[in-house]
Short mmCIF file of C-alpha atoms in Angstrom, two decimals:
data_model
loop_
_atom_site.label_atom_id
_atom_site.label_comp_id
_atom_site.label_asym_id
_atom_site.label_seq_id
_atom_site.Cartn_x
_atom_site.Cartn_y
_atom_site.Cartn_z
CA MET A 1 2.01 1.10 27.38
CA LYS A 2 3.43 -1.35 25.26
CA VAL A 3 3.83 -0.52 21.50
CA GLY A 4 4.36 -3.41 19.42
CA ILE A 5 6.01 -3.89 15.59
CA GLY A 6 5.34 -7.15 13.64
CA ARG A 7 7.00 -8.73 10.92
CA GLU A 8 4.59 -8.17 8.08
CA ARG A 9 2.09 -11.23 6.47
CA ARG A 10 0.90 -10.34 3.34
CA ASP A 11 3.09 -11.33 0.26
CA GLY A 12 5.32 -9.52 -1.38
CA GLU A 13 5.30 -6.90 1.77
CA LYS A 14 9.18 -5.93 2.60
CA ARG A 15 8.17 -2.94 4.81
CA VAL A 16 8.30 -2.48 8.26
CA ALA A 17 6.42 0.04 10.42
CA ALA A 18 9.15 1.28 12.52
CA THR A 19 12.93 1.90 12.11
CA PRO A 20 15.81 1.37 14.87
CA GLU A 21 15.22 5.22 14.39
CA THR A 22 11.76 5.63 15.48
CA VAL A 23 12.03 2.96 18.02
CA THR A 24 14.40 5.48 19.80
CA GLN A 25 12.11 8.30 19.36
CA LEU A 26 8.86 6.44 20.69
CA THR A 27 10.97 4.75 23.65
CA ALA A 28 11.98 8.89 24.72
CA LEU A 29 8.76 9.54 24.91
CA GLY A 30 8.10 7.04 27.36
CA VAL A 31 6.62 4.28 25.93
CA ASP A 32 7.80 0.50 25.68
CA VAL A 33 8.34 -0.91 22.27
CA THR A 34 8.22 -4.38 21.34
CA VAL A 35 9.20 -5.84 17.66
CA GLU A 36 8.88 -8.85 16.23
CA ALA A 37 12.58 -10.84 15.24
CA GLY A 38 13.34 -10.21 12.07
CA ALA A 39 10.38 -7.79 11.22
CA GLY A 40 12.69 -5.34 9.35
CA LEU A 41 15.37 -7.59 7.79
CA ALA A 42 13.71 -7.01 4.08
CA SER A 43 13.87 -3.62 5.01
CA GLY A 44 17.81 -3.50 5.76
CA TYR A 45 17.24 -3.57 9.85
CA SER A 46 18.75 -5.86 11.71
CA ASP A 47 17.30 -7.13 14.99
CA ALA A 48 20.52 -5.98 16.60
CA ALA A 49 20.18 -2.34 15.21
CA TYR A 50 16.24 -2.49 16.63
CA GLU A 51 17.77 -3.54 20.36
CA LYS A 52 20.22 -1.34 20.25
CA ALA A 53 17.96 1.24 20.05
CA GLY A 54 15.87 0.38 22.97
CA ALA A 55 13.70 -2.44 21.50
CA GLN A 56 12.52 -5.43 22.96
CA LEU A 57 12.73 -8.25 20.58
CA VAL A 58 10.77 -11.53 21.03
CA ALA A 59 10.35 -14.39 18.57
CA ASP A 60 6.27 -15.17 19.42
CA PHE A 61 4.66 -12.20 18.44
CA ASP A 62 0.93 -11.92 19.48
CA ALA A 63 -0.62 -8.86 18.29
CA ALA A 64 -3.43 -9.18 20.73
CA ALA A 65 -0.54 -8.26 23.75
CA PHE A 66 -0.14 -4.71 23.15
CA ASP A 67 -1.89 -1.33 23.96
CA VAL A 68 -0.78 -0.18 20.96
CA LEU A 69 -0.71 -2.10 17.46
CA CYS A 70 1.69 -0.84 14.49
CA HIS A 71 1.34 -1.96 10.92
CA VAL A 72 1.95 -1.26 7.28
CA ARG A 73 -0.67 -3.15 5.45
CA PRO A 74 -3.98 -3.43 6.30
CA MET A 75 -5.26 -6.04 8.76
CA THR A 76 -7.18 -9.27 8.20
CA PRO A 77 -10.23 -9.44 9.43
CA GLU A 78 -9.25 -13.12 11.05
CA LEU A 79 -6.56 -10.31 12.87
CA ALA A 80 -9.08 -7.70 13.42
CA ALA A 81 -11.34 -9.98 15.13
CA THR A 82 -8.85 -11.04 18.06
CA LEU A 83 -7.97 -8.17 18.84
CA PRO A 84 -8.96 -6.60 22.80
CA ALA A 85 -11.52 -3.43 22.63
CA GLY A 86 -9.77 -0.41 23.42
CA ILE A 87 -6.69 -1.60 21.62
CA ILE A 88 -5.09 1.13 19.27
CA THR A 89 -3.89 0.45 15.91
CA VAL A 90 -1.93 2.66 13.47
CA GLY A 91 -1.05 2.01 9.59
CA LEU A 92 -2.82 2.03 6.39
CA ALA A 93 -6.11 0.46 6.14
CA SER A 94 -7.07 0.89 2.56
CA PRO A 95 -10.74 1.33 3.96
CA ALA A 96 -12.51 1.10 0.46
CA SER A 97 -11.00 -2.32 -0.70
CA GLU A 98 -10.84 -3.76 2.86
CA LEU A 99 -14.58 -3.48 4.03
CA PRO A 100 -14.77 -7.09 5.79
CA THR A 101 -11.42 -5.42 8.24
CA VAL A 102 -13.21 -2.33 9.04
CA ALA A 103 -16.36 -4.32 10.05
CA ALA A 104 -13.89 -6.47 12.16
CA LEU A 105 -12.18 -3.50 14.12
CA ALA A 106 -15.63 -1.97 14.67
CA ALA A 107 -16.77 -5.02 15.95
CA ALA A 108 -13.84 -5.31 18.16
CA LYS A 109 -14.19 -2.19 19.71
CA VAL A 110 -11.04 -1.03 18.56
CA THR A 111 -9.60 2.51 18.37
CA ALA A 112 -7.97 2.23 14.68
CA PHE A 113 -6.37 5.00 12.94
CA ALA A 114 -5.95 4.78 8.87
CA LEU A 115 -3.25 6.97 7.50
CA GLU A 116 -4.79 7.11 4.68
CA LEU A 117 -7.08 9.42 6.48
CA VAL A 118 -4.51 11.91 7.82
CA PRO A 119 -6.04 15.50 6.77
CA ARG A 120 -3.91 17.00 4.44
CA ILE A 121 -2.86 20.33 6.14
CA SER A 122 0.58 21.68 7.05
CA ARG A 123 0.82 20.11 10.53
CA ALA A 124 -0.44 17.06 9.54
CA GLN A 125 3.30 17.07 6.95
CA SER A 126 5.03 14.68 8.35
CA MET A 127 2.69 12.32 9.31
CA ASP A 128 0.78 12.17 5.47
CA ALA A 129 2.03 8.85 4.91
CA LEU A 130 0.29 8.99 1.41
CA THR A 131 2.49 11.63 0.37
CA SER A 132 5.71 9.49 1.95
CA GLN A 133 4.85 6.85 0.12
CA ALA A 134 3.69 8.02 -3.42
CA LEU A 135 6.63 9.73 -3.39
CA VAL A 136 8.76 5.97 -3.64
CA ALA A 137 5.51 4.76 -5.54
CA GLY A 138 6.20 7.56 -8.26
CA TYR A 139 9.75 6.62 -8.78
CA ARG A 140 9.26 3.28 -8.74
CA ALA A 141 6.96 3.05 -11.37
CA VAL A 142 8.99 4.48 -13.94
CA LEU A 143 11.85 2.27 -13.39
CA GLU A 144 9.47 -0.69 -13.90
CA ALA A 145 8.41 1.09 -17.32
CA THR A 146 11.93 1.02 -18.53
CA ILE A 147 12.91 -2.48 -17.45
CA ARG A 148 9.73 -3.34 -19.90
CA PHE A 149 9.66 -0.65 -22.42
CA PRO A 150 12.08 -2.22 -25.71
CA ARG A 151 13.60 1.19 -26.58
CA PHE A 152 15.84 4.19 -25.07
CA PHE A 153 14.27 6.69 -23.08
CA PRO A 154 16.63 9.36 -24.42
CA LEU A 155 17.10 10.53 -27.41
CA TYR A 156 20.07 9.70 -29.48
CA MET A 157 22.10 10.83 -32.29
CA THR A 158 25.19 8.24 -33.79
CA ALA A 159 26.83 7.70 -36.52
CA ALA A 160 24.18 5.00 -37.13
CA GLY A 161 21.09 7.08 -37.09
CA THR A 162 18.70 9.31 -34.42
CA ILE A 163 16.37 7.19 -31.98
CA PRO A 164 13.92 9.33 -30.70
CA PRO A 165 13.24 10.15 -27.26
CA ALA A 166 10.19 7.75 -25.63
CA ARG A 167 6.68 9.77 -25.19
CA ALA A 168 5.71 9.58 -21.46
CA LEU A 169 2.45 10.68 -20.72
CA VAL A 170 1.41 10.82 -16.93
CA LEU A 171 -1.97 10.87 -15.92
CA GLY A 172 -2.66 12.26 -11.95
CA ALA A 173 -0.69 14.87 -10.66
CA GLY A 174 -0.45 14.44 -7.25
CA VAL A 175 2.96 13.75 -5.40
CA ALA A 176 3.30 10.15 -7.30
CA GLY A 177 2.58 11.70 -10.73
CA LEU A 178 4.92 14.77 -10.03
CA GLN A 179 7.93 12.11 -9.09
CA ALA A 180 7.21 10.06 -11.89
CA ILE A 181 7.34 13.19 -14.18
CA GLY A 182 10.87 14.13 -12.81
CA THR A 183 11.76 10.51 -13.05
CA ALA A 184 10.87 10.14 -16.40
CA LYS A 185 12.25 13.79 -17.92
CA ARG A 186 15.94 12.69 -16.05
CA LEU A 187 15.95 9.54 -18.01
CA GLY A 188 15.35 11.91 -21.44
CA ALA A 189 11.64 10.92 -21.93
CA ARG A 190 9.24 13.55 -23.60
CA VAL A 191 7.10 14.14 -20.88
CA SER A 192 3.49 15.40 -20.64
CA ALA A 193 0.93 15.07 -18.07
CA TYR A 194 -3.06 15.64 -17.52
CA ASP A 195 -4.59 16.38 -13.97
CA VAL A 196 -8.41 17.78 -13.61
CA ARG A 197 -6.76 20.58 -11.08
CA PRO A 198 -5.47 23.08 -13.48
CA ALA A 199 -3.60 24.16 -10.51
CA SER A 200 -1.08 21.56 -11.18
CA ALA A 201 0.35 23.19 -14.34
CA ASP A 202 2.64 25.20 -12.85
CA GLU A 203 3.87 21.44 -10.83
CA VAL A 204 4.03 19.98 -13.81
CA THR A 205 6.02 22.57 -15.84
CA SER A 206 8.63 22.91 -12.86
CA MET A 207 9.15 18.85 -13.36
CA GLY A 208 9.89 19.65 -16.96
CA GLY A 209 6.60 18.01 -17.97
CA THR A 210 4.10 19.50 -20.32
CA PHE A 211 0.71 20.32 -19.03
CA ILE A 212 -2.33 18.85 -21.33
CA THR A 213 -5.26 21.09 -20.53
CA LEU A 214 -8.54 19.79 -21.76
CA ASP A 215 -12.05 21.11 -22.09
CA LEU A 216 -13.34 20.03 -18.92
CA ALA A 217 -14.04 22.17 -15.59
CA SER A 218 -11.84 21.76 -12.90
CA VAL A 219 -12.51 19.16 -10.02
CA GLU A 220 -10.94 20.19 -6.83
CA GLY A 221 -11.54 18.08 -3.72
CA THR A 222 -10.59 18.81 0.13
CA GLY A 223 -7.47 18.61 1.22
CA GLY A 224 -5.45 19.09 -2.91
CA TYR A 225 -6.92 15.83 -3.76
CA ALA A 226 -8.81 15.79 -6.74
CA SER A 227 -12.54 15.00 -6.35
CA GLU A 228 -14.12 11.89 -8.44
CA LEU A 229 -16.27 13.15 -11.10
CA ALA A 230 -19.90 12.31 -12.28
CA GLU A 231 -20.62 9.67 -14.79
CA ASP A 232 -21.01 11.75 -17.62
CA ARG A 233 -17.87 13.66 -17.02
CA ALA A 234 -15.60 10.91 -16.71
CA VAL A 235 -16.97 9.44 -20.08
CA ARG A 236 -16.57 12.92 -21.75
CA GLN A 237 -12.81 13.02 -19.75
CA ARG A 238 -11.52 9.85 -21.47
CA GLU A 239 -12.49 10.85 -24.67
CA LEU A 240 -10.69 13.99 -24.44
CA LEU A 241 -7.66 11.96 -23.62
CA ALA A 242 -7.66 8.78 -25.98
CA PRO A 243 -5.61 10.80 -28.79
CA HIS A 244 -3.06 11.81 -26.24
CA VAL A 245 -3.04 8.10 -24.79
CA ALA A 246 -2.76 6.93 -28.51
CA LYS A 247 0.39 8.97 -28.52
CA ALA A 248 2.24 7.60 -25.52
CA ASP A 249 5.50 5.08 -25.74
CA VAL A 250 4.40 4.86 -21.89
CA LEU A 251 1.53 5.89 -19.77
CA ILE A 252 2.04 5.82 -15.88
CA THR A 253 -1.35 6.51 -14.20
CA THR A 254 -1.74 7.53 -10.18
CA ALA A 255 -4.88 9.03 -9.94
CA ALA A 256 -6.90 8.08 -6.42
CA ILE A 257 -8.83 9.72 -4.29
CA PRO A 258 -8.04 8.53 -0.33
CA GLY A 259 -10.81 6.46 0.96
CA ARG A 260 -12.87 5.58 -2.51
CA PRO A 261 -11.90 3.23 -5.37
CA ALA A 262 -9.54 4.68 -7.76
CA PRO A 263 -11.24 6.82 -11.14
CA LEU A 264 -11.38 4.79 -14.27
CA LEU A 265 -9.31 6.94 -16.93
CA VAL A 266 -8.24 4.80 -19.34
CA THR A 267 -10.61 2.13 -21.20
CA ARG A 268 -9.17 -1.18 -22.77
CA GLU A 269 -9.77 0.88 -26.40
CA MET A 270 -7.60 2.91 -25.35
CA VAL A 271 -4.95 1.18 -24.69
CA ALA A 272 -4.94 -0.99 -27.71
CA ALA A 273 -5.06 2.45 -29.62
CA MET A 274 -1.12 2.39 -28.63
CA PRO A 275 1.87 1.88 -30.26
CA ALA A 276 3.05 -1.50 -30.46
CA GLY A 277 5.48 -2.03 -27.55
CA SER A 278 4.11 0.51 -25.28
CA VAL A 279 4.19 0.41 -21.44
CA VAL A 280 1.38 1.06 -18.94
CA ILE A 281 1.77 1.36 -15.23
CA ASP A 282 -0.91 1.42 -13.31
CA LEU A 283 -0.22 2.36 -10.01
CA ALA A 284 -3.31 2.40 -8.84
CA ALA A 285 -4.30 -1.29 -9.51
CA GLU A 286 -4.82 -2.60 -5.97
CA THR A 287 -7.54 0.24 -5.59
CA GLY A 288 -9.71 -0.90 -8.81
CA GLY A 289 -7.45 0.68 -11.30
CA ASN A 290 -7.22 3.89 -13.46
CA VAL A 291 -6.90 1.35 -16.39
CA GLU A 292 -9.95 -0.84 -17.66
CA GLY A 293 -9.22 -4.35 -16.77
CA VAL A 294 -5.94 -4.13 -15.03
CA LEU A 295 -4.90 -6.49 -12.25
CA PRO A 296 -2.62 -5.87 -9.54
CA GLY A 297 0.50 -7.66 -9.84
CA VAL A 298 -0.11 -8.86 -12.99
CA ASP A 299 1.12 -8.20 -16.64
CA GLN A 300 -0.55 -8.65 -19.29
CA LEU A 301 -0.24 -8.09 -23.04
CA VAL A 302 -3.05 -6.08 -24.86
CA PRO A 303 -3.13 -6.46 -28.74
CA THR A 304 -3.43 -3.33 -30.24
CA ALA A 305 -5.90 -1.80 -32.67
CA ALA A 306 -3.90 -2.01 -35.66
CA GLY A 307 -2.74 -5.69 -35.32
CA ASP A 308 0.91 -5.27 -35.37
CA GLY A 309 2.08 -6.20 -31.84
CA PHE A 310 1.02 -5.80 -27.84
CA VAL A 311 1.05 -3.07 -25.37
CA THR A 312 2.11 -4.38 -21.96
CA LEU A 313 -0.47 -3.50 -19.34
CA VAL A 314 1.48 -3.47 -15.58
CA GLY A 315 -0.70 -3.53 -12.61
CA MET A 316 1.68 -2.19 -9.87
CA GLN A 317 1.77 -4.20 -6.40
CA ASP A 318 3.76 -3.09 -3.47
CA ALA A 319 5.10 -0.52 -5.20
CA ALA A 320 6.75 1.25 -2.32
CA SER A 321 7.50 -2.28 -0.53
CA ALA A 322 9.97 -2.16 -3.80
CA MET A 323 12.31 0.31 -2.35
CA ALA A 324 11.37 -0.83 1.57
CA SER A 325 14.36 0.82 2.83
CA ASP A 326 13.60 4.47 2.28
CA ALA A 327 9.98 3.47 1.88
CA SER A 328 10.04 1.70 5.92
CA ARG A 329 12.34 5.24 6.70
CA LEU A 330 9.65 7.56 5.51
CA TYR A 331 6.74 5.63 6.67
CA ALA A 332 7.92 4.53 9.99
CA LYS A 333 8.21 8.32 11.10
CA ASN A 334 4.94 9.14 9.39
CA VAL A 335 3.55 6.34 12.03
CA ALA A 336 5.98 7.70 15.22
CA ASN A 337 4.71 11.13 14.67
CA LEU A 338 1.05 10.61 14.79
CA LEU A 339 2.09 8.00 17.79
CA ALA A 340 4.59 11.48 19.35
CA LEU A 341 0.79 13.51 18.39
CA MET A 342 -0.82 11.33 20.77
CA THR A 343 1.06 10.23 23.97
CA ARG A 344 1.78 12.06 27.13
CA ASP A 345 3.48 11.29 30.05
CA GLY A 346 4.40 8.06 28.58
CA GLN A 347 0.16 7.52 27.77
CA VAL A 348 -1.10 7.10 24.59
CA VAL A 349 -4.56 8.40 24.80
CA PRO A 350 -6.31 10.11 21.67
CA ASP A 351 -7.41 13.60 21.41
CA PHE A 352 -10.09 13.67 19.50
CA THR A 353 -10.71 17.69 19.95
CA ASP A 354 -7.73 17.46 17.69
CA GLU A 355 -8.35 17.69 14.26
CA VAL A 356 -5.51 15.66 12.91
CA ILE A 357 -6.50 12.82 15.12
CA ALA A 358 -10.17 12.97 14.81
CA GLY A 359 -9.70 12.78 10.68
CA ALA A 360 -7.16 9.93 10.99
CA CYS A 361 -9.46 7.70 12.89
CA LEU A 362 -11.34 5.04 11.18
CA THR A 363 -13.24 3.14 14.09
CA VAL A 364 -13.42 4.30 17.81
CA ASP A 365 -15.85 2.24 20.07
CA GLY A 366 -17.87 0.30 17.65
CA GLU A 367 -17.96 3.42 15.84
CA VAL A 368 -17.00 3.44 11.96
CA ARG A 369 -16.48 7.49 12.30
CA HIS A 370 -14.79 7.61 8.44
CA ALA A 371 -18.11 8.53 6.71
CA PRO A 372 -17.49 7.47 3.28
CA THR A 373 -16.94 3.71 4.65
CA ALA A 374 -19.69 3.98 6.84
CA ALA A 375 -22.14 4.31 4.18
CA ALA A 376 -20.30 1.54 2.19
CA LEU A 377 -20.78 -0.67 4.99
CA GLU A 378 -24.23 0.41 5.58
CA GLY A 379 -25.01 -0.18 1.67
CA LYS A 380 -23.32 -3.70 1.65
CA ASN A 381 -25.44 -4.80 4.80
#
C-alpha cells in the first residue's frame, strides 16, 4: 500500500506528518512511503534524510494517488472532495470548526481518522496527538508571554531596589496548562491555576503552582477531559474567577473540550480589569477562544478599566508549529503508531472492533461516526 506525506499548505504551518524516523517505522510495516519534496524542510528534516530512511521523494504530489494520506492540519473542503472513495486519511481534523471539510470527507466516502478523537486510554497514549502537541503549546505560550510582558518574571533584589515576581494565572490544568505552570515557575513567576476538575489540584501543586478552589461542583468528562458547563454555571464560574484574573500580570488560558468549541472563561470586562501592561495568551483561540473577542494570530490592545494603559490579548495560532522540529517529532510518532495499529502484512485495514480505531474514526462509508460532529452537521442543514 502507498502512504503519502505531503507538504502542509496552510499559512504558518511548519510541521510535517512524518519524520525520517517514522518513515523507517512505516516501511518496516511493509508499506511504501512517498514524501513530497520539501515537506520537512521547515521542521529541519531534509529530503536526503527521508530518502535515506526509505521514502520516495516526488516533486509533484497528488494526494488522490495514495491508499493512505497523512497530514497535520485539517484538509480544505476542496481537497477532501477530490479524494477517491475508500482512501484512508490520518491527521488533525478540528471537527468542531471544520464542518465543511467533514461534510466533504463523508460525501467522498473517505475513511478519515481524526487524531483529536483518539480515546484517552493507556493503550492509546502513544497515538495521542492532543497530548503531544499540548506539551509543546503550553511551553510556547509562556515564552510568548515573556516576550510581550514589560517586566521580569522572577523576583530580583538589587541595590537599586526590589523587583517583585510576576503573578501568572493558568486556566485549565491539562497537559498544556501543566506545562505552562511548570515553565512559568521555572522562569520565576508566582503561579496559580484553576481547573473545573478538583483532581487536578495535586498535579498543579506538583508543578509548583497554587491551585484555586472555586465554589463549583466538579465537572469531569470522559477520558480525564473536562465537560462543558451549563450556561448558568459558566456565568457563575466567570464571576468567581474575576478577582483572580484581576490580580494576574500574565493570564494563560488552555481549556479545551475535544470536538467542541472552546469554553468561554474570561470576558472582555475581566481582561480590562487586569493591571496595565498585563498579557493574556489564549491557546484556544483557533477553536473559538477562552477569552471573549480573541482572534487567532492577532495581538489586541485592550484598554484597562482604570484608563492607565492596555492589556495585550494574544490569540495563539499554530502554537505547536512555532517549535516545528520537536512538535513534528512527537506528532509523526502519533501518526505512525496509529497506522501501525491498523496495519497487518503490509495492508492498512482498520479493525473497527478495536476501541481505539473506532473512537478515532471521523467518517467512513459516507457516514460521520463522531456523534457531536454529526449532530452539528444536521443542525447546520
